[in-house]
PDB file of N, CA, C and O in Angstrom:
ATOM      1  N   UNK W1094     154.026  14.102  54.735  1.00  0.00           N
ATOM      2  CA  UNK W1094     154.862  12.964  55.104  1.00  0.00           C
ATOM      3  C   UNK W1094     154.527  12.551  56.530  1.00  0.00           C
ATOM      4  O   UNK W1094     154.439  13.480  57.332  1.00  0.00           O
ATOM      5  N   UNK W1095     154.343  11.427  56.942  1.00  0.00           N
ATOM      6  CA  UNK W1095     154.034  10.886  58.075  1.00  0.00           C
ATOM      7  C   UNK W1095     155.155  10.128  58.576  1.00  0.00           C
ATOM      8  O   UNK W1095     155.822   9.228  58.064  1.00  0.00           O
ATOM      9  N   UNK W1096     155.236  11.038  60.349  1.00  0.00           N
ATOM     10  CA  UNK W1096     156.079  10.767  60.938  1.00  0.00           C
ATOM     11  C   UNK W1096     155.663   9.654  61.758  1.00  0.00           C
ATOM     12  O   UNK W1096     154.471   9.593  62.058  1.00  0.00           O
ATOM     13  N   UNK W1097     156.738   8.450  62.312  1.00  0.00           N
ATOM     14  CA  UNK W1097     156.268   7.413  63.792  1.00  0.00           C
ATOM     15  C   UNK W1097     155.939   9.113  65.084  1.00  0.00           C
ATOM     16  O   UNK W1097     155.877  10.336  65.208  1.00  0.00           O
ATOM     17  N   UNK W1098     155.839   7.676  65.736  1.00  0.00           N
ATOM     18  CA  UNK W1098     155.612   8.179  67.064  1.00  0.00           C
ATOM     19  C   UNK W1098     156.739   9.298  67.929  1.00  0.00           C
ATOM     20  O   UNK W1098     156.757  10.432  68.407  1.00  0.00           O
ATOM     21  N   UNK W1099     157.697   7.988  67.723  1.00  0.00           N
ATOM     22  CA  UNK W1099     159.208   7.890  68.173  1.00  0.00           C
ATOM     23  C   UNK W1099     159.801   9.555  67.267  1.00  0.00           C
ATOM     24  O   UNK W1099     160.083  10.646  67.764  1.00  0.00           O
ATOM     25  N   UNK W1100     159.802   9.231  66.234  1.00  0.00           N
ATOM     26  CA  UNK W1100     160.317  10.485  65.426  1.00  0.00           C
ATOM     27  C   UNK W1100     159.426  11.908  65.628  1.00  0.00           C
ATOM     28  O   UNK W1100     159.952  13.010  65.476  1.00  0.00           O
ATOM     29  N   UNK W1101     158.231  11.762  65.934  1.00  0.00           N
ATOM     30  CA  UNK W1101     157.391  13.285  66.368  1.00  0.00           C
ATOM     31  C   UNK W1101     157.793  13.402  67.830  1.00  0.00           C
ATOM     32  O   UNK W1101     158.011  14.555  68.201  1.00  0.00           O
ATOM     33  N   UNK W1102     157.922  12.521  68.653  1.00  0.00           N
ATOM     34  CA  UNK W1102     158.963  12.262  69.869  1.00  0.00           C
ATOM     35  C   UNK W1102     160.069  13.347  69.679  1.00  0.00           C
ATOM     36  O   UNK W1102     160.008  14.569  69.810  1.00  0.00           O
ATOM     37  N   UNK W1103     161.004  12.597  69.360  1.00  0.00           N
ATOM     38  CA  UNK W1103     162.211  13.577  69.220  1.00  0.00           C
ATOM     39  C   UNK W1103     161.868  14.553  68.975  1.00  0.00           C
ATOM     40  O   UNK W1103     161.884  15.410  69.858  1.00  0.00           O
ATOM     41  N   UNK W1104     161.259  14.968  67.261  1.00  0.00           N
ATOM     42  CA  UNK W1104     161.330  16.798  67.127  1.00  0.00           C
ATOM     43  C   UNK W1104     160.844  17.380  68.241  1.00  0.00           C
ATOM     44  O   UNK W1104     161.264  18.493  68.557  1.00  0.00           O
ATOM     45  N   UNK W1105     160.226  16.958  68.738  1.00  0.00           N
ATOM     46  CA  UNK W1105     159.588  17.876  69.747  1.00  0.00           C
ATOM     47  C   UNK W1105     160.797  17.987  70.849  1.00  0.00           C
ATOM     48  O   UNK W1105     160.844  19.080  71.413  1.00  0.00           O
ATOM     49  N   UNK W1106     161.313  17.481  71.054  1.00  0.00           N
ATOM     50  CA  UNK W1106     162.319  17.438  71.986  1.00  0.00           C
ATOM     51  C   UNK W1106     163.541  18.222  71.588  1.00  0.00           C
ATOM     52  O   UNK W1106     164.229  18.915  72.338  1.00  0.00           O
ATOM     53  N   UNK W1107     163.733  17.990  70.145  1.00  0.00           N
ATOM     54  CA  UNK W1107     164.798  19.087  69.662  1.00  0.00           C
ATOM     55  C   UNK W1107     164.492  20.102  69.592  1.00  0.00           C
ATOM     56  O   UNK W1107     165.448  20.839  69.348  1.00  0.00           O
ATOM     57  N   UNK W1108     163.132  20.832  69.728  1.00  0.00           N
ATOM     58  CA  UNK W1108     162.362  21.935  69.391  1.00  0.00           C
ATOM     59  C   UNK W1108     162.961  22.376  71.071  1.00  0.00           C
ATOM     60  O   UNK W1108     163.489  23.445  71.377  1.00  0.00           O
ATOM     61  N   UNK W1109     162.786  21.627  71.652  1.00  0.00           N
ATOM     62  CA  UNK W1109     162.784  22.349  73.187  1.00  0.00           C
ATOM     63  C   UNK W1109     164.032  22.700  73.325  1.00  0.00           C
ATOM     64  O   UNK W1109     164.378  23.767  73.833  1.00  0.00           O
ATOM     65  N   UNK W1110     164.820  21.813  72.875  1.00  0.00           N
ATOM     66  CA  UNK W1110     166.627  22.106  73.262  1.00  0.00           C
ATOM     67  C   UNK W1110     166.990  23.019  72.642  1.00  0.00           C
ATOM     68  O   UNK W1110     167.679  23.793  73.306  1.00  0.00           O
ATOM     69  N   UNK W1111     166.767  23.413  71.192  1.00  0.00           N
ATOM     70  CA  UNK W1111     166.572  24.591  70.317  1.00  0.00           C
ATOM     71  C   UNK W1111     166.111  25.719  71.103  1.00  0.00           C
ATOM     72  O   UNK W1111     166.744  26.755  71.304  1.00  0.00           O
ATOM     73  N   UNK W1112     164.979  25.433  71.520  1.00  0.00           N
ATOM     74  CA  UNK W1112     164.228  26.686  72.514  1.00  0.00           C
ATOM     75  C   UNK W1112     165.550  27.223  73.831  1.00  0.00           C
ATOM     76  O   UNK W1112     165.900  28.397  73.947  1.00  0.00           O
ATOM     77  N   UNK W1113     166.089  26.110  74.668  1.00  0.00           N
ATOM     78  CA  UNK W1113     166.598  26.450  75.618  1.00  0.00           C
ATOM     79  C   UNK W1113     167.559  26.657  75.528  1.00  0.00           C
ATOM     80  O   UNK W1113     168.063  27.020  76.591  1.00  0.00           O
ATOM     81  N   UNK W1114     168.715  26.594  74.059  1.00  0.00           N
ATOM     82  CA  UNK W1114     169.530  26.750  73.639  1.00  0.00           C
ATOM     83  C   UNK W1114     169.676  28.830  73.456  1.00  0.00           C
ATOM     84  O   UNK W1114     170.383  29.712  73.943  1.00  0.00           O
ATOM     85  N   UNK W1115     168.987  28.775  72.862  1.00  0.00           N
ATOM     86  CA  UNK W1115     168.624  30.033  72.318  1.00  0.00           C
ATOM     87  C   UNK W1115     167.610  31.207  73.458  1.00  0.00           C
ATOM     88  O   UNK W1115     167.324  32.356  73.119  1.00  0.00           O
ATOM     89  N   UNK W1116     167.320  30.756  74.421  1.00  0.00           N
ATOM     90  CA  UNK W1116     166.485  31.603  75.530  1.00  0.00           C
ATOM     91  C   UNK W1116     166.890  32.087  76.876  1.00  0.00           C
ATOM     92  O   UNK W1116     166.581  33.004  77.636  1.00  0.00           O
ATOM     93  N   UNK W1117     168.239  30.439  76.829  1.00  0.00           N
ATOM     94  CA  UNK W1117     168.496  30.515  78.625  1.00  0.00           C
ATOM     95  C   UNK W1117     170.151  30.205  78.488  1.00  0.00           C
ATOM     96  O   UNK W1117     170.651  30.313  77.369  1.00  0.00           O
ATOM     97  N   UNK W1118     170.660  29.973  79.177  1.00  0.00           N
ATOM     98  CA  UNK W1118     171.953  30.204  79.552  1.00  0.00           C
ATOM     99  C   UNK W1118     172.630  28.999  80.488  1.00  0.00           C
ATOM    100  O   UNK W1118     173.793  28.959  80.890  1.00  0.00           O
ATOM    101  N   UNK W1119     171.317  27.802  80.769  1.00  0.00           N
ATOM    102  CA  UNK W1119     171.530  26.958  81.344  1.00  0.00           C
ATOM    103  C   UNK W1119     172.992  25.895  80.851  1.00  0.00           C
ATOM    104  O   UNK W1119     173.616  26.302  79.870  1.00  0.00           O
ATOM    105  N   UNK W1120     173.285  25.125  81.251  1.00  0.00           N
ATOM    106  CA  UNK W1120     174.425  24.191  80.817  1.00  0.00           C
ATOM    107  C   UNK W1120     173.505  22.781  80.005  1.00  0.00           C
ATOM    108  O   UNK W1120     172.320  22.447  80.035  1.00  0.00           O
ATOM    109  N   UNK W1121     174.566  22.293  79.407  1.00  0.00           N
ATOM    110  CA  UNK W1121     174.103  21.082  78.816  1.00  0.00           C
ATOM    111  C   UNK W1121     172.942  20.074  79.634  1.00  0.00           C
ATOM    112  O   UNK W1121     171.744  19.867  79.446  1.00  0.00           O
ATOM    113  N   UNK W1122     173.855  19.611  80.546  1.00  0.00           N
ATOM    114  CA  UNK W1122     173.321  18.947  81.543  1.00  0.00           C
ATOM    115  C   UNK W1122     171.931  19.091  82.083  1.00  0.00           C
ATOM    116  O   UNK W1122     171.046  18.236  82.061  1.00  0.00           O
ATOM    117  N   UNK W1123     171.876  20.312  82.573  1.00  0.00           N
ATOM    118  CA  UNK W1123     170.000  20.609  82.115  1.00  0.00           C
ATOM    119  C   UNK W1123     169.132  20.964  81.266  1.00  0.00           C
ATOM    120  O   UNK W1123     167.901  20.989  81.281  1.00  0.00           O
ATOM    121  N   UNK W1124     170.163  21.325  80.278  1.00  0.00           N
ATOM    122  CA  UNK W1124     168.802  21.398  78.885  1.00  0.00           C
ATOM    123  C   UNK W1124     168.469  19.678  78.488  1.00  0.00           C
ATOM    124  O   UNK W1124     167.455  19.071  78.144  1.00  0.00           O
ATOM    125  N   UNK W1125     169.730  19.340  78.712  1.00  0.00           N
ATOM    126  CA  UNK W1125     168.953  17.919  78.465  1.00  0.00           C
ATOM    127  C   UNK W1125     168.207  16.962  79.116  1.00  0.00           C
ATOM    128  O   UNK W1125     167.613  16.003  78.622  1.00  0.00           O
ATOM    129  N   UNK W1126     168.278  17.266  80.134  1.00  0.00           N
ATOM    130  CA  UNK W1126     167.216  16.752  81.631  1.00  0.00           C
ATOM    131  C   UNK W1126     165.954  17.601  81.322  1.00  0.00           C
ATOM    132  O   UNK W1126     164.925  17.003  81.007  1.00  0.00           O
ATOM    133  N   UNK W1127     165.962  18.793  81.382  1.00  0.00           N
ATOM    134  CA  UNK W1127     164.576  19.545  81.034  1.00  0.00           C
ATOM    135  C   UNK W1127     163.893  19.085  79.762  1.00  0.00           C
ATOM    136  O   UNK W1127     162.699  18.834  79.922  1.00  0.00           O
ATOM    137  N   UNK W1128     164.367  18.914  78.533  1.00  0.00           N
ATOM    138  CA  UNK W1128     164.232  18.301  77.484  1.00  0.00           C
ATOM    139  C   UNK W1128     163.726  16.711  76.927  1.00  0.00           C
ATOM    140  O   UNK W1128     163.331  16.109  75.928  1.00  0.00           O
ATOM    141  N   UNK W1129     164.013  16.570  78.171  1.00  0.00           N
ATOM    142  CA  UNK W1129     163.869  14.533  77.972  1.00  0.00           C
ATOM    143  C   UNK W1129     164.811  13.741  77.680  1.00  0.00           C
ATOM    144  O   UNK W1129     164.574  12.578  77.353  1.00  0.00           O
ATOM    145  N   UNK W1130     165.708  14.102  77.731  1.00  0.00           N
ATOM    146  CA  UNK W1130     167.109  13.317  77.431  1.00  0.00           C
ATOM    147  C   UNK W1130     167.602  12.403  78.740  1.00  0.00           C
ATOM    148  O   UNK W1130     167.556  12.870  79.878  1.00  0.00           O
ATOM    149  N   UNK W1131     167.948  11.421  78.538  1.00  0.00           N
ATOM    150  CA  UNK W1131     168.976  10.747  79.651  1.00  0.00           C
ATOM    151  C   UNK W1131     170.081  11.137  79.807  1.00  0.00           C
ATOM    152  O   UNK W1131     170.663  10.938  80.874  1.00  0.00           O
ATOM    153  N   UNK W1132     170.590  11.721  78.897  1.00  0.00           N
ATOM    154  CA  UNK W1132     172.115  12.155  79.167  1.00  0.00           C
ATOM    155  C   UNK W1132     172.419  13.354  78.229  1.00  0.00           C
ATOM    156  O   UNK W1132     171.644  13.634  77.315  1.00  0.00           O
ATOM    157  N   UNK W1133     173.625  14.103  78.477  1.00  0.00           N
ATOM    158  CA  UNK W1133     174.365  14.789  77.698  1.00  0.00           C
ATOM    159  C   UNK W1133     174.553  14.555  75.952  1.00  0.00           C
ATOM    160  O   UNK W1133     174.236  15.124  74.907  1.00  0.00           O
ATOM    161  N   UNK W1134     175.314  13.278  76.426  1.00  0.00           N
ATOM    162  CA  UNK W1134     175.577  12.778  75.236  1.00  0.00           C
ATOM    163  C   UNK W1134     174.727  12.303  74.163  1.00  0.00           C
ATOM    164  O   UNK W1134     174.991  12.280  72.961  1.00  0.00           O
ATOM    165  N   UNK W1135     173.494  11.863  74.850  1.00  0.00           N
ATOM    166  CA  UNK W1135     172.377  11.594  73.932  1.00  0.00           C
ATOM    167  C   UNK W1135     171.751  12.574  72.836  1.00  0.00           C
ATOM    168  O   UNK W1135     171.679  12.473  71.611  1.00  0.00           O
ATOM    169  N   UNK W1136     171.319  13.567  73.736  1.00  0.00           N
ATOM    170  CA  UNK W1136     171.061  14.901  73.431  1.00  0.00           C
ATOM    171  C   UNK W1136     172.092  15.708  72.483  1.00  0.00           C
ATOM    172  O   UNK W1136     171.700  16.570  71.697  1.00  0.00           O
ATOM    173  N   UNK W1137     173.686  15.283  72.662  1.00  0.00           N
ATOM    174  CA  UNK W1137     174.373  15.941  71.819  1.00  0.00           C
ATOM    175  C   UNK W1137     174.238  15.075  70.399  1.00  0.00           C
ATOM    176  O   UNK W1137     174.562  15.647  69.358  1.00  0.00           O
ATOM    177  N   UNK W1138     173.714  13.567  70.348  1.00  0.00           N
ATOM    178  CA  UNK W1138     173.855  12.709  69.418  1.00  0.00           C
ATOM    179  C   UNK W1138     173.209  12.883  68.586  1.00  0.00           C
ATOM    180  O   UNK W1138     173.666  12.696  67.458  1.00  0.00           O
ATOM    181  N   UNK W1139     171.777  13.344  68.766  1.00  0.00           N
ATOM    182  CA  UNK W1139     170.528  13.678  68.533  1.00  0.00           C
ATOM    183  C   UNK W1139     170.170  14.837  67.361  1.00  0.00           C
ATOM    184  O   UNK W1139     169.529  15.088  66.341  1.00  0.00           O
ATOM    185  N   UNK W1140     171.105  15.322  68.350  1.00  0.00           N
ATOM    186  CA  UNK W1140     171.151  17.115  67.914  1.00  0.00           C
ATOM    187  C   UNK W1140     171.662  17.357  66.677  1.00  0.00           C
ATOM    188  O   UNK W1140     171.298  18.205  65.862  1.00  0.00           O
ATOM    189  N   UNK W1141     172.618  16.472  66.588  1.00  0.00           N
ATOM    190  CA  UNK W1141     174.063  16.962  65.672  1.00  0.00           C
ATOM    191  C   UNK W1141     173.572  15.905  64.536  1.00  0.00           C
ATOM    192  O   UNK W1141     174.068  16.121  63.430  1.00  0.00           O
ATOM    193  N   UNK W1142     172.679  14.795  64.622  1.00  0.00           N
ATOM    194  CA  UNK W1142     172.145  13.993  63.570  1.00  0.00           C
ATOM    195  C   UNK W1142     171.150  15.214  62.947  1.00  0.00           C
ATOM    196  O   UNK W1142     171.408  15.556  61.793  1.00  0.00           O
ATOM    197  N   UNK W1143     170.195  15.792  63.533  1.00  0.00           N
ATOM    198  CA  UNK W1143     169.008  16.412  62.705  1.00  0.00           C
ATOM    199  C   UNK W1143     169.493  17.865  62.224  1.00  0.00           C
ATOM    200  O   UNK W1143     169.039  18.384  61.204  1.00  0.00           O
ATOM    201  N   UNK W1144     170.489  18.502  63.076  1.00  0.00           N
ATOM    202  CA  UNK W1144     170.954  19.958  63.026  1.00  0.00           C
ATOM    203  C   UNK W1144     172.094  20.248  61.915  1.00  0.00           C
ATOM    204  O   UNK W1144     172.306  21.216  61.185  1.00  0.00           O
ATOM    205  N   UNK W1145     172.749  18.981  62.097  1.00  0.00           N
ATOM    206  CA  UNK W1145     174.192  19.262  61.309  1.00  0.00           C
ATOM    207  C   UNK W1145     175.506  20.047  61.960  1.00  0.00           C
ATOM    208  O   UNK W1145     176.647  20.042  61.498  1.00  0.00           O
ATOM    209  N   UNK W1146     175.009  20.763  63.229  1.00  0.00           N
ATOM    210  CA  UNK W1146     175.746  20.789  63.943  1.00  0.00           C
ATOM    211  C   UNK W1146     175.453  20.349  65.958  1.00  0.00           C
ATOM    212  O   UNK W1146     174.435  19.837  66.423  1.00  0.00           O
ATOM    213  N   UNK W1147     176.622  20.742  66.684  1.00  0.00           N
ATOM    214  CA  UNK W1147     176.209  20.163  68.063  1.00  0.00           C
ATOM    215  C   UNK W1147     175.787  21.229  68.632  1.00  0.00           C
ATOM    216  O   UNK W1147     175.905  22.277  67.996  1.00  0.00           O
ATOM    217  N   UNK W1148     175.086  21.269  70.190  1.00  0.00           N
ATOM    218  CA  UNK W1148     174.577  22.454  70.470  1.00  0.00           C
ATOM    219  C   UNK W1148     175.229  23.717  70.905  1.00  0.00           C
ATOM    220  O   UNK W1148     174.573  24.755  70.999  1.00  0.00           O
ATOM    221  N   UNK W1149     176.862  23.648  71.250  1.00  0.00           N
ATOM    222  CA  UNK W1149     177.625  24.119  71.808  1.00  0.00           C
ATOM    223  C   UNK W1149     178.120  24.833  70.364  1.00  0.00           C
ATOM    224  O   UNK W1149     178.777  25.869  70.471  1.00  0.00           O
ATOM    225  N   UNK W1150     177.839  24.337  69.078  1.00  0.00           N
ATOM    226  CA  UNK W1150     177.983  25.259  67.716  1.00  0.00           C
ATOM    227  C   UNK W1150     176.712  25.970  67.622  1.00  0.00           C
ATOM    228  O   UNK W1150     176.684  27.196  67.515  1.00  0.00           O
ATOM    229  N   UNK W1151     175.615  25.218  67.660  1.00  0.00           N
ATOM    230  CA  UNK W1151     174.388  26.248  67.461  1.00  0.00           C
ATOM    231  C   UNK W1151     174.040  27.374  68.401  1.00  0.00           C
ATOM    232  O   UNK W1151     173.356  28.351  68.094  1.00  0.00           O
ATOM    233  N   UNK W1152     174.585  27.136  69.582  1.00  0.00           N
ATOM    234  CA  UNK W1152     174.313  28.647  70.663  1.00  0.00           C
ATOM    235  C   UNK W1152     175.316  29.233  70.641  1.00  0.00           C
ATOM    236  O   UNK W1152     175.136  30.368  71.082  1.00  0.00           O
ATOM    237  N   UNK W1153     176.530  29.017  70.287  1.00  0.00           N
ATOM    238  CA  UNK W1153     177.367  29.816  69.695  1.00  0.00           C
ATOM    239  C   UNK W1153     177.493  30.553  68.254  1.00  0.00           C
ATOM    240  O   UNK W1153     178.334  31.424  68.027  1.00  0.00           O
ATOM    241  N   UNK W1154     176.599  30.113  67.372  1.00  0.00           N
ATOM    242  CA  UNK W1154     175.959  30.687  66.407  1.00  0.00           C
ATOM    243  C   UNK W1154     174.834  32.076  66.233  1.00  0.00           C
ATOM    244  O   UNK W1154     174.786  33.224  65.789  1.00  0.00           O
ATOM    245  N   UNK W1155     174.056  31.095  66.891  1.00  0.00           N
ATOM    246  CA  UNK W1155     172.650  31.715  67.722  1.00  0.00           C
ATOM    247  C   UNK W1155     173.315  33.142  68.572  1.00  0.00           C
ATOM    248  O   UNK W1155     172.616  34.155  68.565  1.00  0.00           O
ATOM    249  N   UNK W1156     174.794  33.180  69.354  1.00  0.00           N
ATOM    250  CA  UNK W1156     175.196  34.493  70.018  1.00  0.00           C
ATOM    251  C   UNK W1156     175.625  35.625  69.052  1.00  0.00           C
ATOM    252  O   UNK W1156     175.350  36.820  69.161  1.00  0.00           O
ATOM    253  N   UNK W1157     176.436  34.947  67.973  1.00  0.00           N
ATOM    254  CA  UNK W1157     177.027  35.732  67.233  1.00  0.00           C
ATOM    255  C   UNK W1157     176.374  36.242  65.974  1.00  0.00           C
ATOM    256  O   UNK W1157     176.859  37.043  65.175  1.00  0.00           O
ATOM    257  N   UNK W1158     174.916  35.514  65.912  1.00  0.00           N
ATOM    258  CA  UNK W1158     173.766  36.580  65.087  1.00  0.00           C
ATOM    259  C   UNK W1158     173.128  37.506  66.214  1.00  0.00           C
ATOM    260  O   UNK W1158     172.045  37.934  65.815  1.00  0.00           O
ATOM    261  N   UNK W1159     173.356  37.826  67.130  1.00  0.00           N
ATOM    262  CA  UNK W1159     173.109  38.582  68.242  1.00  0.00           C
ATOM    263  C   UNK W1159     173.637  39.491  68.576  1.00  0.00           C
ATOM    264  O   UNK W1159     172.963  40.365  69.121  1.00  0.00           O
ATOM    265  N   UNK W1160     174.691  39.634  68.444  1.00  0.00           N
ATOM    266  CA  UNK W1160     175.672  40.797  68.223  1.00  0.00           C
ATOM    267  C   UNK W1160     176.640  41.532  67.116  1.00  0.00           C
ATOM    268  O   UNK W1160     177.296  42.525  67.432  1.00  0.00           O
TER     269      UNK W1160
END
């Protein structure tokens, strides 16, 4: 299946927030600046369209298969 530009764009970008979600301990605010996001909210918009959930459910997920 062939993705645009725009859409191999994003995954890659959700791949990273995924990554920094799950590696670091940083706050929203800079995973989504490190990530490519303009904002918080973008990044939470983003997230919760391709994930099914927001990131503040998935690293809270991500903790509690951890322990």
């Amino acid at each position: 299946e062939s993705r645009s530009v725009r859409e191999t764009i994003l995954a890659v970008k959700l791949e990273r927030v995924c990554s920094c979600l799950r590696e670091t301990d940083r706050n929203f605010a800079a995973v989504a600046k490190a990530c490519g996001f303009g904002s918080v909210r973008a990044m939470e918009r983003c997230f919760l369209s391709a994930e099914g959930q927001s990131p503040a459910q998935y690293r809270r997920n991500i903790s509690a298969k951890r322990t």
